[in-house]
Amino acid sequence: MLVKVKCISFRGITPVEVTVEVYVNNRGLPSFDIVGLADKSVEESKQRVKTAFLSSNYDFRDKKITVNLAPADLHKEGTYYDLPIAVGIFCAQKNIKISEDALFFGELSLDGSLRSTARTFLLGLFAKETGFRRIYIPSPNVTEASMLNGVEVIGISNLDDLFKHLQYGSNIATKYDKARVQDKSVPASIENTLDSIQGQVQAKRALVISAAGGHNLLLTGTPGTGKTMLAKALPEILSDLSEEESLEVTKIYSYIGELNQEEPLIKRRPFRSPHHTSSFAGVIGGGNPISPGEITKAHRGILFLDEMPEFSRNILEALRQPVQDGYINLTRSRTTASFPASFMLVGACNPCPCGYSGHPTKECVCSAAKISWYKRRLSGPILDRIDLFAKTVPLSDKEVLEFTKCLSDGTGQDQSRALVTEARKIQAKRFSKIGIYTNAEMTNSHIKHFCTMDSQAEILLHQAMERFALSPRSYFKIIKIAKTIADLEHNALITSAHIAEALQYRDR
Amino acid sequence: MSKFSSYYVDFDSTAYPQSLKLIKNPPKGLYIKGDIDSGIMNRKILGVVGSRKISEYSKSALVHLFTNLLVNEITTVSGFMYGVDTEAHKESLNRSIPTIAVLPCGIELIHPTSNYFLYQRILEQGGLIMSEYEGTTAPKKWTYPNRNRIIAGLCDALLVVQAGENSGSLITAHYANEFGKQVLTIPVSIFAGSSVGNLQILHKFARAVYLSRQINTLLGLENTKDAENDLISQLTNEEKLLYISLKDNPANTDVLSSQLNFSSSEISALLTILTIKGLIYEESGFYHARQS
């Protein structure tokens, strides 16, 4: 008999429906074949299914079985076809009809139990969007798959339970307490807040501005001045993810199987800091099968590149498209995938290869050629996409002691977070009609339209253009930053004070 | 480019710089780009030389010493190499001081190539490119000291910004001293390894300068009345407070905001304004007040 079981496959991160067709023939030589562009991981299903059947006291070794994964032209990989194949074989043997509106998804263990499987959140989402009413998944993933209302989630702990349920309609308990999950509020991190960093008043202010306006940021400073700590504090002053953003991020983490099964819905902004020796595929995405890289994992959060000039040129160049457009298109000979990658870029670098150029007491040992080589690694299009340039300063012991006394200068964690949230609201309101969210996204024509400044500000800006020999590019960047500073003060007009402060964060 | 084609000035020509005729072993002739008869040679000529690797201190000092130079009466001459030479040319151009670049290679060769735009700028702003070598002769080890002798010969006074031990800048300084020119240098820390040449010539024959008006005077020019006091009297109270505090002690923004009790945004704004007014300057995170 022929049985059709519904499951899903993926194009990039987007699920597509796949029908697992199982034909069990009582005549002919016993065999078990899977067709339909199945990858090695699907091919291995045969052994798992066969053994799981035996462990659960079922058998199909004397049958001729053909499994087809339709559409047959779509490349399929992953271990989650175990369950639909097993269900198909069982139902075909027993002549059981399977309802059309159910999806089966999960990996089998040899003892007949089901193992925790990635991507069940995406399955639930797909079921909801396409009108499937019921999904059968491994019981450890029930919480993850149940984040969305409207779909009946049935968690299975072993094959025997499921087969009895399919054959006799016996009840399978779904242990899932929705209230427990949704009421959990996000605990604030205590370690990486602005309050835990001493001094660096100006760098902290730069963080607030960049968080408020969504500006990409480059921190420069000698080793040990707190560049990494500052970057890590950035997610803490950003507002939590909105409901929509939270879904986007959860989808990604469900896809790569990094969701916490206790608390699947991601509410905090992700912070990713790949090491500078990371491969291209690791940072940008790629590989076979094509999988998302760090930039996608940093979606709606922060991508922190420590020692930014040390990253390979390829990686830095490849960052251009995602930084500009918020997604990455990866094209390979057989597949094309588009992954979301809308993140704030925070870079950190030393002033020179040895790190001590400009240090008040330590002498730099780099040659002029070496310093210019180091700086050139970051030049051009990627610097073009960074608005704010901030310096961290080395503190003497005496200064470190002094600063513990005076931390109440408006750069505290809570005030900063409140300021940023308010400024973000102002921007969202201003840009509601043109489809952008932050000042950083403004084009030059937006700038001309939205950024009005008083006459003194204009005079100052022109003086600065001359004095600091600013390029037209940095001219627009400064206006954007000044606009964010004005937003932080709830001021609709850019004044000379805003321009003057913005000038401190120019590229120099 | 056709606008600035090179021409040859023979030793006997009237256009040949008088000052060069007086040195021993003068060049037989000079290849020149730009107009040598524009009066550029009639001004007082300040030679500026120094290391290829310029420290932050030297850079700030160079800018500082250029601040109040008499732009209408001075021409600068330097060697077009990267580091101090390049900064000297740039700083001159920024202040509309005509500048002469003496090349260690053929007149048609732009060396180093990274200075391509500087080359054009010098010519466009009425300066000169000069060399005793024709065509695209490549620079050789011995062409550098030869070029240095021309710089030393041309100038009325030579400012050594930053000289390392056994450096070409020291060769220029010794030539200038030999030719009877005043050699000036910038005082540095006695532990500053990369500027030890400054100390060596200071010990032997050079004069230390720390104000641009001293350079004006040593070139035989009269200083105009200083405008700085006017500028200070026009400052707001906050600006004045910050300026006075910096005059006593250079500091970074963190220290300033805690000492003066200003927020980081107020401090940033004030610092920018004082920088634009030319009263303070920044050096790797630290702000200093300019001494006039």
PDB file of C-alpha atoms in Angstrom, chain A residues 198-203 205-206 357-360 363-369 371 391 393-395 399 402-403 406 409 411 460 463-464 467-468 485 489 496-506 508, chain B residues 52-54 56 63 67 82-83 94-95 191-195 252-259 262-280 282-287 290:
ATOM      1  CA  GLN A 198      35.687  52.375  35.072  1.00  0.00           C
ATOM      2  CA  GLY A 199      36.314  55.670  33.382  1.00  0.00           C
ATOM      3  CA  GLN A 200      36.080  55.813  29.566  1.00  0.00           C
ATOM      4  CA  VAL A 201      33.419  58.510  29.841  1.00  0.00           C
ATOM      5  CA  GLN A 202      33.681  59.503  26.215  1.00  0.00           C
ATOM      6  CA  ALA A 203      33.685  55.951  24.905  1.00  0.00           C
ATOM      7  CA  ARG A 205      28.887  58.256  25.519  1.00  0.00           C
ATOM      8  CA  ALA A 206      29.829  56.981  22.058  1.00  0.00           C
ATOM      9  CA  SER A 357      51.209  54.167  19.308  1.00  0.00           C
ATOM     10  CA  GLY A 358      50.188  57.286  21.198  1.00  0.00           C
ATOM     11  CA  HIS A 359      50.504  55.706  24.626  1.00  0.00           C
ATOM     12  CA  PRO A 360      51.661  58.314  27.165  1.00  0.00           C
ATOM     13  CA  GLU A 363      57.002  53.687  23.203  1.00  0.00           C
ATOM     14  CA  CYS A 364      55.595  52.289  19.957  1.00  0.00           C
ATOM     15  CA  VAL A 365      57.984  50.025  18.059  1.00  0.00           C
ATOM     16  CA  CYS A 366      56.154  49.950  14.718  1.00  0.00           C
ATOM     17  CA  SER A 367      57.597  51.442  11.558  1.00  0.00           C
ATOM     18  CA  ALA A 368      55.634  54.068   9.659  1.00  0.00           C
ATOM     19  CA  ALA A 369      55.120  51.631   6.815  1.00  0.00           C
ATOM     20  CA  ILE A 371      51.312  51.430  10.781  1.00  0.00           C
ATOM     21  CA  LYS A 391      38.961  56.172  21.346  1.00  0.00           C
ATOM     22  CA  VAL A 393      42.215  56.029  26.792  1.00  0.00           C
ATOM     23  CA  PRO A 394      44.714  54.334  29.075  1.00  0.00           C
ATOM     24  CA  LEU A 395      44.136  55.151  32.733  1.00  0.00           C
ATOM     25  CA  GLU A 399      42.900  57.750  37.737  1.00  0.00           C
ATOM     26  CA  GLU A 402      39.634  58.473  41.307  1.00  0.00           C
ATOM     27  CA  PHE A 403      36.923  57.213  39.029  1.00  0.00           C
ATOM     28  CA  CYS A 406      32.494  59.672  40.489  1.00  0.00           C
ATOM     29  CA  ASP A 409      27.663  61.418  35.346  1.00  0.00           C
ATOM     30  CA  THR A 411      26.644  57.411  31.692  1.00  0.00           C
ATOM     31  CA  LEU A 460      30.352  75.613  12.935  1.00  0.00           C
ATOM     32  CA  GLN A 463      34.427  75.913   9.955  1.00  0.00           C
ATOM     33  CA  ALA A 464      35.058  72.312  10.898  1.00  0.00           C
ATOM     34  CA  ARG A 467      39.785  73.132   9.758  1.00  0.00           C
ATOM     35  CA  PHE A 468      39.679  69.339   9.800  1.00  0.00           C
ATOM     36  CA  ILE A 485      22.511  63.450  19.767  1.00  0.00           C
ATOM     37  CA  GLU A 489      17.904  65.389  24.074  1.00  0.00           C
ATOM     38  CA  SER A 496      25.929  73.892  17.305  1.00  0.00           C
ATOM     39  CA  ALA A 497      26.477  71.943  20.535  1.00  0.00           C
ATOM     40  CA  HIS A 498      25.239  68.781  18.818  1.00  0.00           C
ATOM     41  CA  ILE A 499      27.515  69.324  15.840  1.00  0.00           C
ATOM     42  CA  ALA A 500      30.449  70.082  18.111  1.00  0.00           C
ATOM     43  CA  GLU A 501      29.962  66.871  20.028  1.00  0.00           C
ATOM     44  CA  ALA A 502      29.457  64.832  16.871  1.00  0.00           C
ATOM     45  CA  LEU A 503      32.782  66.148  15.551  1.00  0.00           C
ATOM     46  CA  GLN A 504      34.555  64.387  18.389  1.00  0.00           C
ATOM     47  CA  TYR A 505      33.567  61.054  16.883  1.00  0.00           C
ATOM     48  CA  ARG A 506      34.834  61.680  13.361  1.00  0.00           C
ATOM     49  CA  ARG A 508      40.786  60.868  12.302  1.00  0.00           C
TER      50      ARG A 508
ATOM     51  CA  ARG B  52      60.453  59.379   7.717  1.00  0.00           C
ATOM     52  CA  LYS B  53      58.635  58.110  10.766  1.00  0.00           C
ATOM     53  CA  ILE B  54      57.046  61.030  12.551  1.00  0.00           C
ATOM     54  CA  GLU B  56      52.784  62.199  17.478  1.00  0.00           C
ATOM     55  CA  VAL B  63      51.663  72.091  13.536  1.00  0.00           C
ATOM     56  CA  THR B  67      50.572  78.265  13.618  1.00  0.00           C
ATOM     57  CA  TYR B  82      57.033  60.634   3.743  1.00  0.00           C
ATOM     58  CA  GLY B  83      57.036  61.482   7.451  1.00  0.00           C
ATOM     59  CA  ASN B  94      47.055  74.230   4.488  1.00  0.00           C
ATOM     60  CA  ARG B  95      48.280  77.633   5.597  1.00  0.00           C
ATOM     61  CA  PHE B 191      64.990  59.727  26.598  1.00  0.00           C
ATOM     62  CA  ALA B 192      63.245  60.092  23.258  1.00  0.00           C
ATOM     63  CA  GLY B 193      65.236  57.554  21.231  1.00  0.00           C
ATOM     64  CA  SER B 194      63.673  58.428  17.898  1.00  0.00           C
ATOM     65  CA  SER B 195      64.620  62.129  18.262  1.00  0.00           C
ATOM     66  CA  ASN B 252      42.013  63.406  28.255  1.00  0.00           C
ATOM     67  CA  THR B 253      38.248  63.804  28.147  1.00  0.00           C
ATOM     68  CA  ASP B 254      37.625  61.469  31.063  1.00  0.00           C
ATOM     69  CA  VAL B 255      39.846  63.422  33.387  1.00  0.00           C
ATOM     70  CA  LEU B 256      38.453  66.748  32.183  1.00  0.00           C
ATOM     71  CA  SER B 257      34.857  65.789  32.692  1.00  0.00           C
ATOM     72  CA  SER B 258      35.484  64.579  36.222  1.00  0.00           C
ATOM     73  CA  GLN B 259      37.691  67.527  37.164  1.00  0.00           C
ATOM     74  CA  PHE B 262      30.963  68.648  32.902  1.00  0.00           C
ATOM     75  CA  SER B 263      29.091  65.827  31.225  1.00  0.00           C
ATOM     76  CA  SER B 264      30.860  63.948  28.476  1.00  0.00           C
ATOM     77  CA  SER B 265      28.695  65.606  25.830  1.00  0.00           C
ATOM     78  CA  GLU B 266      29.418  69.116  27.145  1.00  0.00           C
ATOM     79  CA  ILE B 267      33.140  68.424  27.265  1.00  0.00           C
ATOM     80  CA  SER B 268      33.136  67.024  23.752  1.00  0.00           C
ATOM     81  CA  ALA B 269      31.364  70.061  22.377  1.00  0.00           C
ATOM     82  CA  LEU B 270      33.707  72.501  24.151  1.00  0.00           C
ATOM     83  CA  LEU B 271      36.804  70.638  23.015  1.00  0.00           C
ATOM     84  CA  THR B 272      35.682  70.719  19.401  1.00  0.00           C
ATOM     85  CA  ILE B 273      35.032  74.444  19.537  1.00  0.00           C
ATOM     86  CA  LEU B 274      38.388  75.238  21.136  1.00  0.00           C
ATOM     87  CA  THR B 275      40.103  73.020  18.565  1.00  0.00           C
ATOM     88  CA  ILE B 276      38.394  74.848  15.715  1.00  0.00           C
ATOM     89  CA  LYS B 277      39.449  78.142  17.223  1.00  0.00           C
ATOM     90  CA  GLY B 278      43.002  76.813  17.185  1.00  0.00           C
ATOM     91  CA  LEU B 279      43.586  77.241  20.902  1.00  0.00           C
ATOM     92  CA  ILE B 280      44.041  73.580  21.746  1.00  0.00           C
ATOM     93  CA  GLU B 282      44.626  66.749  20.398  1.00  0.00           C
ATOM     94  CA  GLU B 283      47.380  64.180  20.513  1.00  0.00           C
ATOM     95  CA  SER B 284      46.307  60.543  20.813  1.00  0.00           C
ATOM     96  CA  GLY B 285      43.473  61.174  23.217  1.00  0.00           C
ATOM     97  CA  PHE B 286      45.138  63.959  25.198  1.00  0.00           C
ATOM     98  CA  TYR B 287      44.310  67.620  24.745  1.00  0.00           C
ATOM     99  CA  ARG B 290      48.810  75.821  22.439  1.00  0.00           C
TER     100      ARG B 290
END
